[in-house]
Coordinates of C-alpha atoms in Angstrom, one line a residue:
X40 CA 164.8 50.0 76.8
X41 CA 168.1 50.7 78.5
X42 CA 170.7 49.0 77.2
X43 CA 172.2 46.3 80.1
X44 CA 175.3 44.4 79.7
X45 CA 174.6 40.5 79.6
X46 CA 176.1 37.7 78.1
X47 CA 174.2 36.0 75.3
X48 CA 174.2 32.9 77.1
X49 CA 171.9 35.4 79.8
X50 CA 169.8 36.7 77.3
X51 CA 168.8 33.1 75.8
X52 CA 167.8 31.7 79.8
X53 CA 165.6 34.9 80.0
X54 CA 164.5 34.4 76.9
X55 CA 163.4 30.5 76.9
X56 CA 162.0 30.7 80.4
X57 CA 159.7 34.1 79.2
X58 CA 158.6 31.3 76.6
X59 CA 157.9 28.5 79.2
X60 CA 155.9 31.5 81.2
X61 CA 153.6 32.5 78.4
X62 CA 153.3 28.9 76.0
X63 CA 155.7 29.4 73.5
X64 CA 156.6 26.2 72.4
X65 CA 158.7 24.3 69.7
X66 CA 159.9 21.4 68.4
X67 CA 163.0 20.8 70.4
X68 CA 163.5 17.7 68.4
X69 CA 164.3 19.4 65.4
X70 CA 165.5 23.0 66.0
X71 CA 167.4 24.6 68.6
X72 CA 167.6 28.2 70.1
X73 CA 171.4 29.0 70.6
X74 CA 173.8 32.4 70.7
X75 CA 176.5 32.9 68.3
X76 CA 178.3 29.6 66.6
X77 CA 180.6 29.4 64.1
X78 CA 180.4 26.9 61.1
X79 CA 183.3 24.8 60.4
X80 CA 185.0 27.4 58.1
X81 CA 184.7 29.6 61.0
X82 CA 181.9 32.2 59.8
X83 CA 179.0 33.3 62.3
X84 CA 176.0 31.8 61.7
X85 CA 174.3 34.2 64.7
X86 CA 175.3 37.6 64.5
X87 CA 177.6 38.7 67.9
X88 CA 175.2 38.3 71.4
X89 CA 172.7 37.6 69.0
X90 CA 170.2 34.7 69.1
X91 CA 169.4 32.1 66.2
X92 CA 167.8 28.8 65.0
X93 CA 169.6 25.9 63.7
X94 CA 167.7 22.2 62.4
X95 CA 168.5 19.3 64.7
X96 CA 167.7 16.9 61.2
X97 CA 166.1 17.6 58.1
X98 CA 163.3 19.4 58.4
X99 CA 159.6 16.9 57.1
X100 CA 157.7 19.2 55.0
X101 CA 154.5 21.3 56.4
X102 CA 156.1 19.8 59.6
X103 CA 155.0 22.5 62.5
X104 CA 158.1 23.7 64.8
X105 CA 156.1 26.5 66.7
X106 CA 153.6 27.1 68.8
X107 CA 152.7 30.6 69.3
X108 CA 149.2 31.8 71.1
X109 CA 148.0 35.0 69.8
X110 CA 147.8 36.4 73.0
X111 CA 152.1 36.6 73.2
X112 CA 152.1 39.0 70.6
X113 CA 152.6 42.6 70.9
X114 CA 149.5 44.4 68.7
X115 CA 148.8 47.7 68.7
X116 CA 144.8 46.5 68.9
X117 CA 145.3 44.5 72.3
X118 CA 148.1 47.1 73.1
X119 CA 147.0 49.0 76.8
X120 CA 147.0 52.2 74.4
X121 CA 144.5 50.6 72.4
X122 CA 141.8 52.8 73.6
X123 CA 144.3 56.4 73.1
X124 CA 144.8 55.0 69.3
X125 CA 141.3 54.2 68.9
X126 CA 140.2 58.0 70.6
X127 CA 143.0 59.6 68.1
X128 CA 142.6 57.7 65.2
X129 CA 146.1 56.3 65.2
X130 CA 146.9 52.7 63.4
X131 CA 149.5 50.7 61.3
X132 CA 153.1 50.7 62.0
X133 CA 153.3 53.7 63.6
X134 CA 150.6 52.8 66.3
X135 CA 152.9 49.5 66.8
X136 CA 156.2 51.6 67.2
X137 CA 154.5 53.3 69.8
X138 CA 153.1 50.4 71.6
X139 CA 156.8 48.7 71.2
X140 CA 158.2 52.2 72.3
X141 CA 155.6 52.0 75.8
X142 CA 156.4 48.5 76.4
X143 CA 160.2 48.9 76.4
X144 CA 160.1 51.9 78.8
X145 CA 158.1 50.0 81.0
X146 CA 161.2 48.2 82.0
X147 CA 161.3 44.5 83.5
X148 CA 157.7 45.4 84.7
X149 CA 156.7 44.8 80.9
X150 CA 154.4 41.6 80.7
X151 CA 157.0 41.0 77.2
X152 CA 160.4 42.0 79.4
X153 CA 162.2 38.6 78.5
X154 CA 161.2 38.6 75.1
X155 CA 161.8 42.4 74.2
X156 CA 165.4 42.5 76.2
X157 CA 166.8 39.7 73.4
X158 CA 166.5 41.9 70.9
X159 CA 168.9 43.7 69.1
X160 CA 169.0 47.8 69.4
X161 CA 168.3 48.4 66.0
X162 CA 168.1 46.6 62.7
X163 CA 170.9 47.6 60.4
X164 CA 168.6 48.9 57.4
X165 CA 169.4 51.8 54.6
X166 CA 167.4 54.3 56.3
X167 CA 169.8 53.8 59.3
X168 CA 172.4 53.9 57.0
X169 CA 175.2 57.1 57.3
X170 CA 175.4 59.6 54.4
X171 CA 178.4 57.9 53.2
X172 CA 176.8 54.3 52.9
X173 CA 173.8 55.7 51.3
X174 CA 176.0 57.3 48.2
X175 CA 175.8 53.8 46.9
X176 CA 172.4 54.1 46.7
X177 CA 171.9 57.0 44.5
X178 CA 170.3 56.6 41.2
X179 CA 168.6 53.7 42.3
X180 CA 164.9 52.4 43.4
X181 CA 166.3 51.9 46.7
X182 CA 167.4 54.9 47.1
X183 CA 164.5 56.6 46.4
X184 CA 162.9 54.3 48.7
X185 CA 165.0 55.6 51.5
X186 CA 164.0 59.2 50.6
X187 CA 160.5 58.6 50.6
X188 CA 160.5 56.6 54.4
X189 CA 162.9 58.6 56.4
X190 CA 160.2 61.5 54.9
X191 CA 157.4 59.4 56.3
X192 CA 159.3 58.4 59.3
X193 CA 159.6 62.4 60.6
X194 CA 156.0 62.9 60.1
X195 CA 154.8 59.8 62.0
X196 CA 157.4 61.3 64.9
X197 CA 155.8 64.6 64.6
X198 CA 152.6 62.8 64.8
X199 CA 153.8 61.3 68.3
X200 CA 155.0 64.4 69.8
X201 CA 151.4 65.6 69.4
X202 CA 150.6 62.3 71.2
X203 CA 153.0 62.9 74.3
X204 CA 151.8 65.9 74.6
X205 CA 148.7 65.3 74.6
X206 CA 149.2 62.5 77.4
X207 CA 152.0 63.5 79.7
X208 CA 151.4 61.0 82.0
X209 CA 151.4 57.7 80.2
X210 CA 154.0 58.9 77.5
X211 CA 157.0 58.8 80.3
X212 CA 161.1 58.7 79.4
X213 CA 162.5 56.1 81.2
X214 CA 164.4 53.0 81.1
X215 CA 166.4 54.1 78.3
X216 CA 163.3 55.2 75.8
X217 CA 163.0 59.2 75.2
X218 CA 159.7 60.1 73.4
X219 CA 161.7 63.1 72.3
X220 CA 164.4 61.6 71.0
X221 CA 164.0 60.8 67.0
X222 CA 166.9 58.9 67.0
X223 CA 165.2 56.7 69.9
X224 CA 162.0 56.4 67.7
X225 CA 164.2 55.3 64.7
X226 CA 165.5 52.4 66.7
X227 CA 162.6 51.1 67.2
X228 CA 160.8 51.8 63.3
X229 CA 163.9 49.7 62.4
X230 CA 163.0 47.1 64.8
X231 CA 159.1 47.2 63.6
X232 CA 159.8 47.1 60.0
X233 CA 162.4 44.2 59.5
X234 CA 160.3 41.5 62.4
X235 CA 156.8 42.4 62.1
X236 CA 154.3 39.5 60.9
X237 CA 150.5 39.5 59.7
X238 CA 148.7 38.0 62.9
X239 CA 144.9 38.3 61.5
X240 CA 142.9 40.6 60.6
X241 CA 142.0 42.2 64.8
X242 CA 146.0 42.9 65.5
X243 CA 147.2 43.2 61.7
X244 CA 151.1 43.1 61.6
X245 CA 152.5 42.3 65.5
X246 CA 155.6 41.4 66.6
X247 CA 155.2 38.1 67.6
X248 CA 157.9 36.6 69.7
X249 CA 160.0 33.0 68.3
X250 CA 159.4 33.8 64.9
X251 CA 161.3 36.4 64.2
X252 CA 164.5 34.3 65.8
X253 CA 164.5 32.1 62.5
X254 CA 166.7 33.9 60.1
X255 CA 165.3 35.4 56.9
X256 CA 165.1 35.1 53.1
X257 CA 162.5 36.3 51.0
X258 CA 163.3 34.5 48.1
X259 CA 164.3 30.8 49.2
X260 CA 162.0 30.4 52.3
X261 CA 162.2 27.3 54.2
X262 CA 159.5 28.0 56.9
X263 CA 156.2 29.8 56.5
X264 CA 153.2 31.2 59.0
X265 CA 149.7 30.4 59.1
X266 CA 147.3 31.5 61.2
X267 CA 143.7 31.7 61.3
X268 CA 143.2 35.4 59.9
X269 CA 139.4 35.9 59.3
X270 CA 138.5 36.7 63.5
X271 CA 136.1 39.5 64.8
X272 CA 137.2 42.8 64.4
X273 CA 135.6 43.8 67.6
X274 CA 137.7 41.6 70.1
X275 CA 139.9 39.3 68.2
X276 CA 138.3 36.3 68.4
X277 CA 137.2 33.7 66.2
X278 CA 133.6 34.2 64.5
X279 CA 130.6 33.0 67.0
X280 CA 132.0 35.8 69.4
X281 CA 129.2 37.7 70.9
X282 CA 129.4 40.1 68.9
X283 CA 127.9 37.8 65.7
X284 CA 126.1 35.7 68.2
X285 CA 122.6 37.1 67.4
X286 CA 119.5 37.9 70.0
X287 CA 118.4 35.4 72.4
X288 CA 114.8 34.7 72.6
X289 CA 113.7 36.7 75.2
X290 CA 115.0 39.6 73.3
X291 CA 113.3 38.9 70.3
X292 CA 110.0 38.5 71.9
X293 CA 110.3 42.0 73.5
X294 CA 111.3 43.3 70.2
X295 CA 108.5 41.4 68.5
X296 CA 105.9 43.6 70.7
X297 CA 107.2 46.7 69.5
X298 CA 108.2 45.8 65.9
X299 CA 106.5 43.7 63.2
X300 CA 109.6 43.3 61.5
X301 CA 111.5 41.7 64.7
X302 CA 112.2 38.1 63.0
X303 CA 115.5 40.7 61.2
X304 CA 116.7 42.0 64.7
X305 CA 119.0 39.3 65.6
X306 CA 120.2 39.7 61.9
X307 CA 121.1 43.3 61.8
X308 CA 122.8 42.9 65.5
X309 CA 125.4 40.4 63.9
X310 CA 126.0 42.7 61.0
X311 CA 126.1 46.5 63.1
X312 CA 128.9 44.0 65.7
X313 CA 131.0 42.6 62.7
X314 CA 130.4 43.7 59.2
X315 CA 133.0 42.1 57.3
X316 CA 135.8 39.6 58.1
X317 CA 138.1 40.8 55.1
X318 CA 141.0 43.3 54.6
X319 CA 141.1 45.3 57.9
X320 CA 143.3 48.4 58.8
X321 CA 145.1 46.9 61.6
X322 CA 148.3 44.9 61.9
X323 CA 148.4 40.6 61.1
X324 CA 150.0 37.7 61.9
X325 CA 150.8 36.2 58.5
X326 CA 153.9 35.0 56.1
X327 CA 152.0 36.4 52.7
X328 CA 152.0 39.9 54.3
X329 CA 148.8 42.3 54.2
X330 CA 146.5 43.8 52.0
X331 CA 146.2 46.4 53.4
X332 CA 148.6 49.8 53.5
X333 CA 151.8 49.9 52.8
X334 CA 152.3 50.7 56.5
X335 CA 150.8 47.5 57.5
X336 CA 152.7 45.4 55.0
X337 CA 156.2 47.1 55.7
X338 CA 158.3 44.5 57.4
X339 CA 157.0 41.6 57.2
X340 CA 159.7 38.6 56.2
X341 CA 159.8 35.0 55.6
X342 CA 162.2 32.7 57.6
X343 CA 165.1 30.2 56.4
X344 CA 166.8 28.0 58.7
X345 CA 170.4 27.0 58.7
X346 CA 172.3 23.9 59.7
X347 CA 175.2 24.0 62.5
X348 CA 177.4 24.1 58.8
X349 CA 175.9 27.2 57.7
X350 CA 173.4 25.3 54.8
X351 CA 169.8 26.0 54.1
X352 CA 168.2 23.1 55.5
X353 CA 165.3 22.2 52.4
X354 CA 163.8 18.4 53.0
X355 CA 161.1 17.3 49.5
X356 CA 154.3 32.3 84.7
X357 CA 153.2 33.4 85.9
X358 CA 151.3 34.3 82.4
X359 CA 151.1 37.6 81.1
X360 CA 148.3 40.2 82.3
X361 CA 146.9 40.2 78.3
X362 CA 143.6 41.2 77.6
X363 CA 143.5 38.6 74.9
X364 CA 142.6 35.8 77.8
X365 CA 139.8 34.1 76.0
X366 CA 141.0 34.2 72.4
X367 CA 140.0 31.2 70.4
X368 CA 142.6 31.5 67.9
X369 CA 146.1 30.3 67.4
X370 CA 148.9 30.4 64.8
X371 CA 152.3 28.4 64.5
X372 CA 155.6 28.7 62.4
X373 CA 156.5 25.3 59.9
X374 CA 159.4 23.7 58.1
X375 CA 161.8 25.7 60.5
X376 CA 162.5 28.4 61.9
X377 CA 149.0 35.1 79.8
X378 CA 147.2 34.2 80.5
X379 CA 146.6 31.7 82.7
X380 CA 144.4 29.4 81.6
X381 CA 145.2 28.7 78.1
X382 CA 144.1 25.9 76.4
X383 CA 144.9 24.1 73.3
X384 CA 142.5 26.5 70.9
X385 CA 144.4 29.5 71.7
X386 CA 147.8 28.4 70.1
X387 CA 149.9 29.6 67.1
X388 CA 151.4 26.4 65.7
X389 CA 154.6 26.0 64.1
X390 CA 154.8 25.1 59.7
X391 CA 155.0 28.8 62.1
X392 CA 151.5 28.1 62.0
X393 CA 148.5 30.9 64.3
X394 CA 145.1 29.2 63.8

């Protein structure tokens, strides 16, 4: 996405009316969105232009500050390149770089525009690190970590090149994303690997707008995600979809005339439409990451909120032109950190719980 010069007073108004548009809501008794502030000994709690989340109060336990619906999040699986990942047999992170990749060169005409111009250009990890930084790293686990994905990382570009040229027309440079450009692609991996969450087991690891505000912390987490994971792998929806639904009874009286062994049919339809609603390959909204590949569990991190002082806070639309309209699920964010037409069911809540 080009880069365009705005205040981060700018980028937060974009920002919060893109959540008004699209249902994003929080607690705005407890938390607040704000740009850069300083703690009292004068340290950033918000990185420069950068967006954060700071507790009004101490925070009630399992108390939900998020509401998220499932249809806000960018998934490969709802993507509009679902089918071209589907035809070539693409998933995982690398099918949700590409989608992040599409969306930003689609400019403001993006249905995610005013969530995806808040964030950052990259995410300062090792593998973006120079050759100088990464001396540091030598001899250690990391550093053989960094080997092993910038090695990875060339062959999932080399993978997209074949993609673009494969489908000229809908892989287009513009607005500041090259398809060419590895350096481009990097950006976005970074982007992908430090903010993606499990969303369930339909759109596996997404980037899913709010959440990824709250500052992170794997070890000391103040704020979790749940979301209702077990859905149909079909369409995304809670089980009872039509796809498990099984024959009505005209159907099974047709079948009955031709089969002796009807009374099974509607059976076999719900398991040939949705065999399982375990591990799946693609991405999920979820704070205890997937169980899946590595490349689906890559990124995912757990949020901490801070106090205007800088101290964990621990208390003992228009709507977007989605395809997820008539998803039944919802998730939301707790303890910190369109679709037109949707109602209550559809919601991610905020522990961050998605159910």
């Amino acid at each position: 996405m080009a880069i365009v010069a705005q205040s981060g007073e700018e980028t937060l108004r974009v920002l919060l009316e893109w959540f008004e548009k699209n249902k994003v809501t929080y607690n705005e008794e407890a938390i607040k969105v704000v740009t850069q502030q300083q703690t009292q000994g004068g340290s950033n709690i918000v990185s420069p232009n950068g967006i954060g989340i700071v507790a009004k109060r101490a925070l009630i336990d399992e108390e939900p500050l998020v509401m998220i619906p499932k249809c806000a999040v960018i998934s490969s699986a709802s993507s509009a390149l679902a089918n071209i990942f589907e035809d070539e047999g693409l998933g995982g992170s690398l099918a949700l770089c590409i989608t992040v990749m599409y969306e930003m060169a689609q400019g403001d005409e993006s249905p995610w525009y005013g969530y995806l111009q808040s964030l950052p250009r990259r995410a300062d990890i090792p593998l973006l690190w120079d050759d100088e930084s990464l001396k540091w790293l030598a001899g250690t686990d990391v550093g053989k970590w960094v080997e092993r994905d910038e090695k990875n990382v060339r062959d999932d570009f080399g993978v997209l090149q074949t993609l673009v040229a494969d489908y000229p027309s809908v892989f287009v440079s513009q607005n500041g994303v090259r398809w060419d450009d590895f350096e481009c692609f990097m950006d976005t991996t970074s982007l992908v690997s430090s903010r993606a969450f499990m969303v369930d087991e339909f759109r596996g690891n997404s980037m899913v707008p709010f959440a990824d505000i709250f500052n992170h912390l794997t070890s000391a987490a103040n704020v979790h995600i749940e979301s209702e994971e077990a859905v149909c792998l079909l369409c995304g929806n809670e089980f009872g979809c039509e796809h498990t639904e099984p024959l009505d009874d005209s159907d099974d009286e047709s079948e009955h005339e031709d089969h002796d062994d009807s009374e099974s049919h509607g059976d076999h339809e719900d398991h040939e439409g949705c065999e399982s609603h375990g591990e799946s390959g693609s991405d999920e909204w979820s704070d205890e990451g997937s169980e899946g590949s590595e490349d689906e569990s890559d990124g995912e991190e757990i949020p901490i909120l801070v106090d205007y002082n800088g101290i964990p806070v621990i208390d003992s639309s228009d709507d977007m032109d989605v395809d997820d309209d008539d998803d039944k699920d919802k998730a939301s964010d707790k303890n910190e950190d369109d679709s037109p037409k949707m109602d209550d069911d559809d919601m991610l809540s905020g522990t961050l719980d998605m159910v």
